[in-house]
Short mmCIF file of C-alpha atoms and ligand atoms in Angstrom, two decimals:
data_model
loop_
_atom_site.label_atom_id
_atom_site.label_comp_id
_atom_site.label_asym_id
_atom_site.label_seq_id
_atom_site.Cartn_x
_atom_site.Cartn_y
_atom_site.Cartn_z
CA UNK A 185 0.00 0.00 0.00
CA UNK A 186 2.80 2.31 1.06
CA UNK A 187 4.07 2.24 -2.39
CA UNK A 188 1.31 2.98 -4.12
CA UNK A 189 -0.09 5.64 -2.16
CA UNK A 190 3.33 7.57 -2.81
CA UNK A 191 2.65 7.51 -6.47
CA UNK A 192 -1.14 8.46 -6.07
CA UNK A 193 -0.21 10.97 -4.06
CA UNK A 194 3.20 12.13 -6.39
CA UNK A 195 0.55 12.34 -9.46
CA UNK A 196 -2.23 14.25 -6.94
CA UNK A 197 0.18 16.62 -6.61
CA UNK A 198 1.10 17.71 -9.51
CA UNK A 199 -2.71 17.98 -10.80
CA UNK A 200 -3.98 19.43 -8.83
CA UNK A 201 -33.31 14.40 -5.99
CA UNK A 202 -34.10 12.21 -4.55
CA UNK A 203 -33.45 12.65 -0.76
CA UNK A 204 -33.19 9.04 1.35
CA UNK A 205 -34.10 11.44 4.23
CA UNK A 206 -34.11 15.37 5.04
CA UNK A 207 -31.16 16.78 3.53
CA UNK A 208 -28.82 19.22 5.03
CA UNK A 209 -30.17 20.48 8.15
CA UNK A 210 -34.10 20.98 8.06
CA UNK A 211 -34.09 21.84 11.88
CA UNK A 212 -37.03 19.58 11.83
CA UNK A 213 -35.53 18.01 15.07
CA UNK A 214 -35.09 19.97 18.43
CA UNK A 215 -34.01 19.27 21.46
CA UNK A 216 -32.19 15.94 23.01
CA UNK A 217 -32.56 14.25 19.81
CA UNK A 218 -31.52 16.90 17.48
CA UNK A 219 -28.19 17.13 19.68
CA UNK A 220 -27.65 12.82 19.26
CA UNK A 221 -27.88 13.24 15.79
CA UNK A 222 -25.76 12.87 13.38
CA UNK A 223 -26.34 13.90 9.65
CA UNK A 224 -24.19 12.42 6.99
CA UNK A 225 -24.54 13.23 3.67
CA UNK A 226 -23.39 11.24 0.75
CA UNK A 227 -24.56 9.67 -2.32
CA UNK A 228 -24.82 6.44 -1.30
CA UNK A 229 -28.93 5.81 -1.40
CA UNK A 230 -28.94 2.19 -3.18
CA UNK A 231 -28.02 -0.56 -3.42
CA UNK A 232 -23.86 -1.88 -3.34
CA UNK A 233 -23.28 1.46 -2.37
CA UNK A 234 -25.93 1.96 0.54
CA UNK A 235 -24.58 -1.53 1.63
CA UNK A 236 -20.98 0.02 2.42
CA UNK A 237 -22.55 2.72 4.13
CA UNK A 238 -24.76 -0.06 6.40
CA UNK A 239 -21.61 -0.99 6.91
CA UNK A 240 -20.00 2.02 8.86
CA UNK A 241 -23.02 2.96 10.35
CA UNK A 242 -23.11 -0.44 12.25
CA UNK A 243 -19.60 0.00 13.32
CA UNK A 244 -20.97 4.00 14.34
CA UNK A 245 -23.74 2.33 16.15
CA UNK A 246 -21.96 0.01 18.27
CA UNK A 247 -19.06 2.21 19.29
CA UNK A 248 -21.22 5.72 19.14
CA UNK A 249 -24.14 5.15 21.73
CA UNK A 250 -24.46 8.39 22.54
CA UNK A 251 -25.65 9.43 18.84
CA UNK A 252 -27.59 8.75 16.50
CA UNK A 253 -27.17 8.36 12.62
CA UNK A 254 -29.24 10.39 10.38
CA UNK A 255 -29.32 9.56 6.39
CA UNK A 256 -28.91 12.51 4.44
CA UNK A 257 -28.16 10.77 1.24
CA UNK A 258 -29.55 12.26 -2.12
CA UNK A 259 -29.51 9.73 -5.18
CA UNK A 260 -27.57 9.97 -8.18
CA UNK A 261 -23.97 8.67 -9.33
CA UNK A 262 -21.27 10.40 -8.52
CA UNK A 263 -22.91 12.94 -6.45
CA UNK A 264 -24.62 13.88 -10.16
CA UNK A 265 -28.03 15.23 -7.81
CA UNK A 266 -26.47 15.38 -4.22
CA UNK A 267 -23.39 18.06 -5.43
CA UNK A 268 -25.24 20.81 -6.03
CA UNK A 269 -27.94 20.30 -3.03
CA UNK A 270 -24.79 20.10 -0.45
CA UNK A 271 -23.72 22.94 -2.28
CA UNK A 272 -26.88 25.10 -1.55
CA UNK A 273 -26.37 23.87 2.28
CA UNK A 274 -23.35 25.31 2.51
CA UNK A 275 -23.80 28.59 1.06
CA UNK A 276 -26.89 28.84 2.77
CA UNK A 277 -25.00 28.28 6.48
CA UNK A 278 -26.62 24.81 7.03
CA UNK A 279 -23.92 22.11 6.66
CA UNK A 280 -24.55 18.24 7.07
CA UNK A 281 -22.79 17.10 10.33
CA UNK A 282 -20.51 15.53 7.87
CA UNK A 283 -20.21 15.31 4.38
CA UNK A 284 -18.44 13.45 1.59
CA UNK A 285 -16.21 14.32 -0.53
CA UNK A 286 -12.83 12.80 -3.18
CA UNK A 287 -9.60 13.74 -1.62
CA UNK A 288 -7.79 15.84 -4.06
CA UNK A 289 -8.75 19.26 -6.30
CA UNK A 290 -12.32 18.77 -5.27
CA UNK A 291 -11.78 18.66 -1.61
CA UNK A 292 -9.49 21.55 -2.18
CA UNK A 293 -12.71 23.21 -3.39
CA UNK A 294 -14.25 22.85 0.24
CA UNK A 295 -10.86 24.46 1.74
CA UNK A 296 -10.49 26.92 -0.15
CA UNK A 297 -14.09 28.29 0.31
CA UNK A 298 -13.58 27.54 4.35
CA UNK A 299 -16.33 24.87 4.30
CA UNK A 300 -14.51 22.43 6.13
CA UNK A 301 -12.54 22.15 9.72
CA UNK A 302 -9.21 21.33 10.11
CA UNK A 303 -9.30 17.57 11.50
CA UNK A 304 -5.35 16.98 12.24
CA UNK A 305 -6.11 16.87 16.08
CA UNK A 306 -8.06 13.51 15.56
CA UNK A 307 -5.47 11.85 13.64
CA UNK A 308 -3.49 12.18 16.33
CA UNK A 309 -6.41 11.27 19.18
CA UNK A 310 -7.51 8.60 16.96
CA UNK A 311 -3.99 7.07 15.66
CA UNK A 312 -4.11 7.71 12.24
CA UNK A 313 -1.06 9.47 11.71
CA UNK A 314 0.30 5.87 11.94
CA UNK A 315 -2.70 4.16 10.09
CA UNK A 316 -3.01 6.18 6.78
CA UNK A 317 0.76 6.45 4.32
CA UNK A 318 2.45 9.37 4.97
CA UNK A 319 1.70 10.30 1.66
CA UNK A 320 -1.72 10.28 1.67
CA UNK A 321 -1.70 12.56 4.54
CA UNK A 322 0.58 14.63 2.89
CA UNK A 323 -1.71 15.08 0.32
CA UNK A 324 -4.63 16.61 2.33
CA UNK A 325 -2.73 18.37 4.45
CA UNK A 326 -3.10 22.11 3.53
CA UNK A 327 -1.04 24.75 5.42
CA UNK A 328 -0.01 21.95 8.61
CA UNK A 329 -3.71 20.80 8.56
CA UNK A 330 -5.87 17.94 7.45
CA UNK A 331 -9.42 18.53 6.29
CA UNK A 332 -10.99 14.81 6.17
CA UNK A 333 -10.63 11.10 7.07
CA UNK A 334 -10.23 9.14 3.86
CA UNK A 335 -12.50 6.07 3.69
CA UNK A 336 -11.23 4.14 0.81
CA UNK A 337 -9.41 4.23 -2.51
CA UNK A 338 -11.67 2.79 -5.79
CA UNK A 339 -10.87 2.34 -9.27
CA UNK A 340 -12.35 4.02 -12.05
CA UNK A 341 -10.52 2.65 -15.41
CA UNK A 342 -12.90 -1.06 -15.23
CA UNK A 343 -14.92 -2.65 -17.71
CA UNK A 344 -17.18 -5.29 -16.40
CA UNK A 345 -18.49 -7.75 -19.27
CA UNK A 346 -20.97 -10.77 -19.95
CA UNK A 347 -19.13 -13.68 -20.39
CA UNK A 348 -22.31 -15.51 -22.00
CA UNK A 349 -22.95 -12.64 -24.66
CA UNK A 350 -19.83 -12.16 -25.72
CA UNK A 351 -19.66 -15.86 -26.29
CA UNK A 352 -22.39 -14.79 -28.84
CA UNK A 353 -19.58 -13.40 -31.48
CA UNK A 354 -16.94 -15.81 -30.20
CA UNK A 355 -15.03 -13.13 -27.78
CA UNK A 356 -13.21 -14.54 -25.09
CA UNK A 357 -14.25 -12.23 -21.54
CA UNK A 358 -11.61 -13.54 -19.63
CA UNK A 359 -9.18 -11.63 -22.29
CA UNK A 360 -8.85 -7.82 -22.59
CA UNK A 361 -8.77 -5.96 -25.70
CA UNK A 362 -5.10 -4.69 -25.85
CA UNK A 363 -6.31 -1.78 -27.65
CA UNK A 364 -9.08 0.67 -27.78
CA UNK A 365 -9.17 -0.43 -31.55
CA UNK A 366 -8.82 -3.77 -30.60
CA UNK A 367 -12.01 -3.14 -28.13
CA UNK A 368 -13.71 -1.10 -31.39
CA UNK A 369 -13.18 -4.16 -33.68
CA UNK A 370 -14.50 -6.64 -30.73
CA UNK A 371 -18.02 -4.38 -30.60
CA UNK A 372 -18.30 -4.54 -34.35
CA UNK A 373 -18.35 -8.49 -33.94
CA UNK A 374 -21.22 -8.05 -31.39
CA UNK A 375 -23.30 -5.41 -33.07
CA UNK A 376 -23.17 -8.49 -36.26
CA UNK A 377 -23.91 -11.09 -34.09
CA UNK A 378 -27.16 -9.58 -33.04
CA UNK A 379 -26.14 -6.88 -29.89
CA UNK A 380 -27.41 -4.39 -30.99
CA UNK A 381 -26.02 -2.14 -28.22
CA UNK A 382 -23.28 -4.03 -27.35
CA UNK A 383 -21.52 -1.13 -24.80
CA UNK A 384 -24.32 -0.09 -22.17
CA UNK A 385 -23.37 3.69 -20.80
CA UNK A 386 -25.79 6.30 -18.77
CA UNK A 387 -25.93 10.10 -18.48
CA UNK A 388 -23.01 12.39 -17.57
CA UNK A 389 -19.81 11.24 -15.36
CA UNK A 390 -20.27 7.84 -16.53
CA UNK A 391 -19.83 9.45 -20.40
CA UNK A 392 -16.89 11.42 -18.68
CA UNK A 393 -14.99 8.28 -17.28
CA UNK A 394 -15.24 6.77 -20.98
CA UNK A 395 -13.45 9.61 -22.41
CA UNK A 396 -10.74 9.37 -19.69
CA UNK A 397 -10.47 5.61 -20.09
CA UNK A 398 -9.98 6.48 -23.76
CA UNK A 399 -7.29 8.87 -23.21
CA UNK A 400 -5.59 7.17 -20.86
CA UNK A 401 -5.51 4.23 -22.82
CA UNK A 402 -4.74 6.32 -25.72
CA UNK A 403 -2.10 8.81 -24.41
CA UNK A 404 -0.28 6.67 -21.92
CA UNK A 405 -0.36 7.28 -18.52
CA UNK A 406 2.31 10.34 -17.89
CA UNK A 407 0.84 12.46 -21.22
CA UNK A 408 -2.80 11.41 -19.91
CA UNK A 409 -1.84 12.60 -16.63
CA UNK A 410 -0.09 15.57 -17.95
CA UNK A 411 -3.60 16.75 -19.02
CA UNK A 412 -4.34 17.67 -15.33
CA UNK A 413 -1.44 19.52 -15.11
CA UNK A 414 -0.79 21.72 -17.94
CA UNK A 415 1.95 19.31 -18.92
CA UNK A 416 -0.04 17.81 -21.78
CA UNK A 417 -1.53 20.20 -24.68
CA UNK A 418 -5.25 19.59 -24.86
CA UNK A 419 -5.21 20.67 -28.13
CA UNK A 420 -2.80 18.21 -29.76
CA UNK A 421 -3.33 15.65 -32.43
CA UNK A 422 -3.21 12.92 -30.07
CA UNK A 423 -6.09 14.39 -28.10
CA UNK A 424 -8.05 14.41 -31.28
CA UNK A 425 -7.18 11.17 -32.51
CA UNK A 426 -8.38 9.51 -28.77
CA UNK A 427 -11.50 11.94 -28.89
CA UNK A 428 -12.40 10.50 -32.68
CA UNK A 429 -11.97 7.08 -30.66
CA UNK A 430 -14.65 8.03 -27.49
CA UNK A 431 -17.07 9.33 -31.05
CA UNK A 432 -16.49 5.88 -33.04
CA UNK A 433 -17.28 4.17 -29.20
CA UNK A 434 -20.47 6.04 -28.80
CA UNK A 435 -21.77 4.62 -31.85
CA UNK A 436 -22.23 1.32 -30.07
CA UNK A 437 -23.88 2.46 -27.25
CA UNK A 438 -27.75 2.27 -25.73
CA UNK A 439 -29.95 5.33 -27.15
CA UNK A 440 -31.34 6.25 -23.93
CA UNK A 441 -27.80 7.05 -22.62
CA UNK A 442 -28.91 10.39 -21.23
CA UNK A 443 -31.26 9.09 -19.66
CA UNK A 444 -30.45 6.48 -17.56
CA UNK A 445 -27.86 6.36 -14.35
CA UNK A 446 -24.97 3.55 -13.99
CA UNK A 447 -26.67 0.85 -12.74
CA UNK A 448 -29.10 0.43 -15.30
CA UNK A 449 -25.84 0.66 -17.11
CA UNK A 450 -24.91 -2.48 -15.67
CA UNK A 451 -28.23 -4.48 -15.36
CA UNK A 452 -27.80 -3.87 -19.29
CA UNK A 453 -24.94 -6.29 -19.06
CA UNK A 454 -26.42 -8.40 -16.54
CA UNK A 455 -29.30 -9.18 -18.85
CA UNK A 456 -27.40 -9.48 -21.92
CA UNK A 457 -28.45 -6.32 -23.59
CA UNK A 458 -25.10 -5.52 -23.79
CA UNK A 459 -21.76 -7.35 -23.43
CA UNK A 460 -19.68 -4.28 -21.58
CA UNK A 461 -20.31 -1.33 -19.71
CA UNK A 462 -17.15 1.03 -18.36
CA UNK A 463 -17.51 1.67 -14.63
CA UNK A 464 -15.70 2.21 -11.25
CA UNK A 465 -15.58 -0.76 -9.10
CA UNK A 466 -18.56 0.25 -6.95
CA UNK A 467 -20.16 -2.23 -9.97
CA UNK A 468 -18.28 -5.11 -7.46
CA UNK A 469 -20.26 -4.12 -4.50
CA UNK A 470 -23.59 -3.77 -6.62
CA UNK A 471 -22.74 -6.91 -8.30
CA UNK A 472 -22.30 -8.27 -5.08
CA UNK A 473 -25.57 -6.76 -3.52
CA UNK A 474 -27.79 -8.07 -6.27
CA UNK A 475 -26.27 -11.39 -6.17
CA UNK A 476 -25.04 -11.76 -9.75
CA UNK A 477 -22.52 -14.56 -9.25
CA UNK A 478 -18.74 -13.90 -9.74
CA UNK A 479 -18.65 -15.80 -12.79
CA UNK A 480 -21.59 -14.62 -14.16
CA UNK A 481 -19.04 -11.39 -15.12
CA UNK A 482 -15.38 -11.03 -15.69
CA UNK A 483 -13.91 -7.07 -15.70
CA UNK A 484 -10.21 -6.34 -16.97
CA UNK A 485 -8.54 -2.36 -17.11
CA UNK A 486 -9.99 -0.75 -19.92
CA UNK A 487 -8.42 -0.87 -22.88
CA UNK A 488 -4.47 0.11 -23.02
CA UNK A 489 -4.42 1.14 -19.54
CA UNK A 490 -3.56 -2.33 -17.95
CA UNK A 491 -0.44 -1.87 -15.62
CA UNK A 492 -2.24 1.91 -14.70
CA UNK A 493 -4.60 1.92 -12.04
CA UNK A 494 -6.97 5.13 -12.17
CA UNK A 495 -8.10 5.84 -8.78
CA UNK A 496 -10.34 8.28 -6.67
CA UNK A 497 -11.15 8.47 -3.03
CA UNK A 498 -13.99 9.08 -0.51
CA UNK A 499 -13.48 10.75 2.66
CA UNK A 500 -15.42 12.40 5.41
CA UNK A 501 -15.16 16.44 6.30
CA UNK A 502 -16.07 18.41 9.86
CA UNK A 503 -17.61 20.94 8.10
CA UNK A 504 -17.26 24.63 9.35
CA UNK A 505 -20.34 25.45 11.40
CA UNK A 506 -21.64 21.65 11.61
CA UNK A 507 -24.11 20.34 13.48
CA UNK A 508 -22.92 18.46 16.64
CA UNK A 509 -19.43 18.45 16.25
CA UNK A 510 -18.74 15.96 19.40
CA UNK A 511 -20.90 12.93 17.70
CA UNK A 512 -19.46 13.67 13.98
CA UNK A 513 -16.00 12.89 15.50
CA UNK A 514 -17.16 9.60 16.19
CA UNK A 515 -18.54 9.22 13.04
CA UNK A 516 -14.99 10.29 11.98
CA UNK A 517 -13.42 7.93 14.30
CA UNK A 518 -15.58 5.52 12.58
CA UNK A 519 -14.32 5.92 9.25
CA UNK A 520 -10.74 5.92 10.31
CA UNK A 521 -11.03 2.81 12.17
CA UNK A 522 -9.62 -0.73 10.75
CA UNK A 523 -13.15 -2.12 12.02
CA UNK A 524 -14.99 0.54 9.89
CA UNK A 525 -12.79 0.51 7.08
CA UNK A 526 -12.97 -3.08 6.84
CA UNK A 527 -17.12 -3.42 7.29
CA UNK A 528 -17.16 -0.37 4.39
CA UNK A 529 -14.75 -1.38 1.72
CA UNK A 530 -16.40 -5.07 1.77
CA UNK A 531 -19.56 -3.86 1.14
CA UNK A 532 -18.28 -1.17 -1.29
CA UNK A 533 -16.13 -2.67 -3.92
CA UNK A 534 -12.86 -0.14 -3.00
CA UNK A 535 -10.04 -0.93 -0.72
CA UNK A 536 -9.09 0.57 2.48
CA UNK A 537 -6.96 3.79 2.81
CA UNK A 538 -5.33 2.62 5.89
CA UNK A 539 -2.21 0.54 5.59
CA UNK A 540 -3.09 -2.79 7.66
CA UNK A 541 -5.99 -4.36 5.92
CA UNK A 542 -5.63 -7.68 5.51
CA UNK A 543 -6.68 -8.92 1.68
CA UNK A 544 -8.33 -11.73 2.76
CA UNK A 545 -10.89 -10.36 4.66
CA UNK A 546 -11.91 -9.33 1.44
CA UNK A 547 -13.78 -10.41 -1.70
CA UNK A 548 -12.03 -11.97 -5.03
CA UNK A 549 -12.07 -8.59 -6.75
CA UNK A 550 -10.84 -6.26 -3.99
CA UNK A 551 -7.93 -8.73 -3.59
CA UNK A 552 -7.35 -8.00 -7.16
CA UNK A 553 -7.44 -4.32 -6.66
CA UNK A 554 -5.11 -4.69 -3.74
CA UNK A 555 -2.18 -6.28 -5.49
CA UNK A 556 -2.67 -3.83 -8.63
CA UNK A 557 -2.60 -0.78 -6.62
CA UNK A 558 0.97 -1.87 -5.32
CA UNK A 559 2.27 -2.77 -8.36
CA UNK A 560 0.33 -0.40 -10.81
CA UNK A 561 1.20 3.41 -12.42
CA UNK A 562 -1.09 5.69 -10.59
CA UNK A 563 -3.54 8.30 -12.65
CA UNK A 564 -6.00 10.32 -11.00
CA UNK A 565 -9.76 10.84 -12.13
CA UNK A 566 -11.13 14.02 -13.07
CA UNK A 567 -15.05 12.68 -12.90
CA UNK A 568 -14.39 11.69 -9.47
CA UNK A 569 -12.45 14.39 -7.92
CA UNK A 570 -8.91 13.93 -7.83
CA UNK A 571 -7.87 15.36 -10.82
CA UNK A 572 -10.07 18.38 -11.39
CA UNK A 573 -12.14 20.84 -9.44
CA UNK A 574 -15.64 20.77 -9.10
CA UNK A 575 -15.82 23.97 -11.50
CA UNK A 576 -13.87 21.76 -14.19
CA UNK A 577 -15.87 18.95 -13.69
CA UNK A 578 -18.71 20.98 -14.43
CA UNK A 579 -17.76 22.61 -17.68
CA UNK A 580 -16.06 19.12 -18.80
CA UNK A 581 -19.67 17.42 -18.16
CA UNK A 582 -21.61 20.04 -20.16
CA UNK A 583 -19.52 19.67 -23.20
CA UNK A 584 -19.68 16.30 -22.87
CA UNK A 585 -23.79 16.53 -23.05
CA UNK A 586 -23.39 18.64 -25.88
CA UNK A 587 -21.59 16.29 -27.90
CA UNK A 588 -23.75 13.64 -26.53
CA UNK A 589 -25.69 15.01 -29.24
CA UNK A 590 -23.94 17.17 -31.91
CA UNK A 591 -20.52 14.91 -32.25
CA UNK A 592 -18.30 17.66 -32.85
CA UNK A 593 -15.18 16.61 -31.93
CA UNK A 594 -13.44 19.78 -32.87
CA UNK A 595 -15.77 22.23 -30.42
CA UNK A 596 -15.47 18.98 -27.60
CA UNK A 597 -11.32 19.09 -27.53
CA UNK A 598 -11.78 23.11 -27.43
CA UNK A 599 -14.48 22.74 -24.73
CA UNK A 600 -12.42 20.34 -22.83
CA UNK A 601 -8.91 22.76 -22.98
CA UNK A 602 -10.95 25.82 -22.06
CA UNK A 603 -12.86 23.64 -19.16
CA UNK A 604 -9.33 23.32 -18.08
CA UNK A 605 -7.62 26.76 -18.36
CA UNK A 606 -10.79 28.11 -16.68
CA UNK A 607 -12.27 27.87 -13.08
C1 LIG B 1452 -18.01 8.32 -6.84
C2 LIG B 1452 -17.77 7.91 -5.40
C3 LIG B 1452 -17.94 6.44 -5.29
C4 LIG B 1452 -19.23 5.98 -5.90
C5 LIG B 1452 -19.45 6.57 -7.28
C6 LIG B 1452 -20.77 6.25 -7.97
O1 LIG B 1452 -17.88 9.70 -7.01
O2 LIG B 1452 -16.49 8.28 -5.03
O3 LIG B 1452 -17.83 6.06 -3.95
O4 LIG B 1452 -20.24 6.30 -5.03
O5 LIG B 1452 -19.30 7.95 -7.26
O6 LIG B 1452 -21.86 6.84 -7.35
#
């Protein structure tokens, strides 16, 4: 782990509505209760992803007596619904008692706009100074302070597959396509062997992560990386050539793509709708929660990026001006802990942050995960945090939309250098 984290953190570096329950504080609650509770407010509303949250909250409820957890999770991948509603909150003076958010540019966001509390007294209170790589703490250390308690570290550059309809055109799922081509040329066997949408993608970040994979697979891991920090010219020919790529990919994907979120994504592929979908390995822990066996799907790097493991990571803020500060540090404690870290990330298709889990404990794919994070080149994710700010994110995912439906590839690769030169 050690290892890895120093490149995650080397490449970090240089880059830079449907509520479950109330969301932020409604101030519906008074009194003894109001001061037990605890609000935390993520994404995490179904599903594999709700099951990693069960998870912490029955570590929280065990070790937290005095408080109570409160459910402030608003649906939508990657925060796609619940962004812009914590957002609100926290402009409007009425922050979660803790929130999510991807160590990295985003959570720089939250610093820089003095949402969040310094937290580096609890890593010492709580041990994690020793728990979490130096380097990871390095990285969300601002100024002598730290600003959150990482929870995990997932993988965005995935592509899950059905072995049984790729069998259909004679494709072998157990074998990645070395190439993005080499993926291109596999589709066009599926789309003549009857699939007629034979790569299942939804609305938004999930369109966003395709073009990264692309890139990444396209421009190699230090250019690709480069693009985050002004290393790499968003206007060059290689740029264009991957972004022609993402257009030709597109071509074999569902119509209602704007439409639908990730998971219908997936139970494309689980029915056989589709042979692959491109998605971060929360698709493990949904997998997992739906009970689709492991060999009912086999998932490989996306195409040219084996050897580079793209990564984001989830953490949990004291937000400035939080409601009952004394029970979110046990929630943060929580979080922190090996016994939390271990009931989240087995339930949530990511590994832990902290440096003593033991692989075992965990299911076939995380074990996976956890031997290619050692060994693996690290490159951050823009969709999912760590490469980009939340303003970047933004403009990226509009032009993305826009092409979505007008295909110009030109006004994308100027929409996507401008995204980047700007907020
Ligand atoms: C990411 C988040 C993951 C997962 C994913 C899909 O941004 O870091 O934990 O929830 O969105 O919703």
């Amino acid at each position: 782990m050690r290892g890895g984290l120093s490149k995650t953190f080397a490449v970090l570096s240089a880059a830079g509505l449907l509520a479950v329950s109330a969301c932020g504080n409604s101030g519906d609650d008074s009194g003894d209760t109001a001061s037990k509770n605890v609000t935390v407010f993520t994404w995490w509303a179904d599903g594999g992803e709700k099951a990693g949250l069960d998870g912490l909250v029955s570590v929280f409820d065990t070790n937290c007596k005095d408080y109570k957890f409160v459910n402030s999770a608003v649906a939508g991948g990657a925060g796609s619904n619940a962004k812009q509603v914590l957002a609100n909150d926290l402009q409007s003076g009425k922050p979660p008692s803790t929130f999510q958010a991807h160590a990295g540019a985003e959570l720089k966001d939250y610093i820089t706009a003095g949402q969040v509390d310094d937290v580096s007294g609890l890593y010492k209170d709580f041990g994690l100074d020793t728990a979490f790589p130096k380097n990871l703490i390095d990285q969300i250390t601002v100024e002598g302070k730290i600003y959150s308690i990482p929870a995990n570290v997932h993988r965005a550059n995935v592509v899950w597959t059905n072995p049984k309809t790729l069998q259909k055109a004679g494709i072998d799922a157990a074998k990645a396509p070395a190439t993005v081509d080499a993926w291109i040329a596999d589709l066009t066997k599926l789309q003549a062997a009857g699939v007629k949408a034979p790569l299942a993608i939804s609305k938004g970040f999930a369109q966003e992560m395709l073009v990264e994979a692309v890139l990444l697979g396209e421009l190699g891991t230090d250019a690709f990386n480069g693009l985050w920090d002004g290393k790499t010219d968003w206007a060059g020919a290689n740029v264009t050539a991957a972004l022609n790529k993402y257009k030709t990919l597109l071509t074999f994907t569902n119509v209602d793509r704007e439409n639908i979120d990730w998971p219908d994504a997936l139970q494309y592929v689980n029915k056989g709708q589709a042979g692959y979908t491109l998605m971060g390995d929360w698709v493990a822990a949904q997998q997992l929660s739906d009970g689709v066996k492991e060999t009912d799907y086999t998932y490989w790097p996306s195409p040219g990026t084996a050897g580079t493991f793209q990564f984001l990571a989830d953490s949990f803020t004291l937000p400035t001006n939080g409601q009952n500060p004394e029970g979110t540090k046990c929630w943060l404690k929580t979080v922190g802990s090996a016994e939390g870290q271990k009931a989240f990330n087995t339930k949530k298709g990511s590994i832990p942050a902290r440096s003593d889990a033991v692989p075992t404990d965990y299911p076939k794919y995380q074990q996976a995960a956890m031997a290619d994070w050692k060994k693996d080149k690290i490159a951050p994710s823009c969709a999912h945090g760590s490469a980009c700010s939340a303003g970047q994110n933004n403009d990226i995912l509009s032009a993305l939309s826009q092409f979505s439906g007008a295909q110009d590839v030109a006004k994308l690769q100027t929409a996507l250098g401008t995204a980047l030169k700007t907020s």
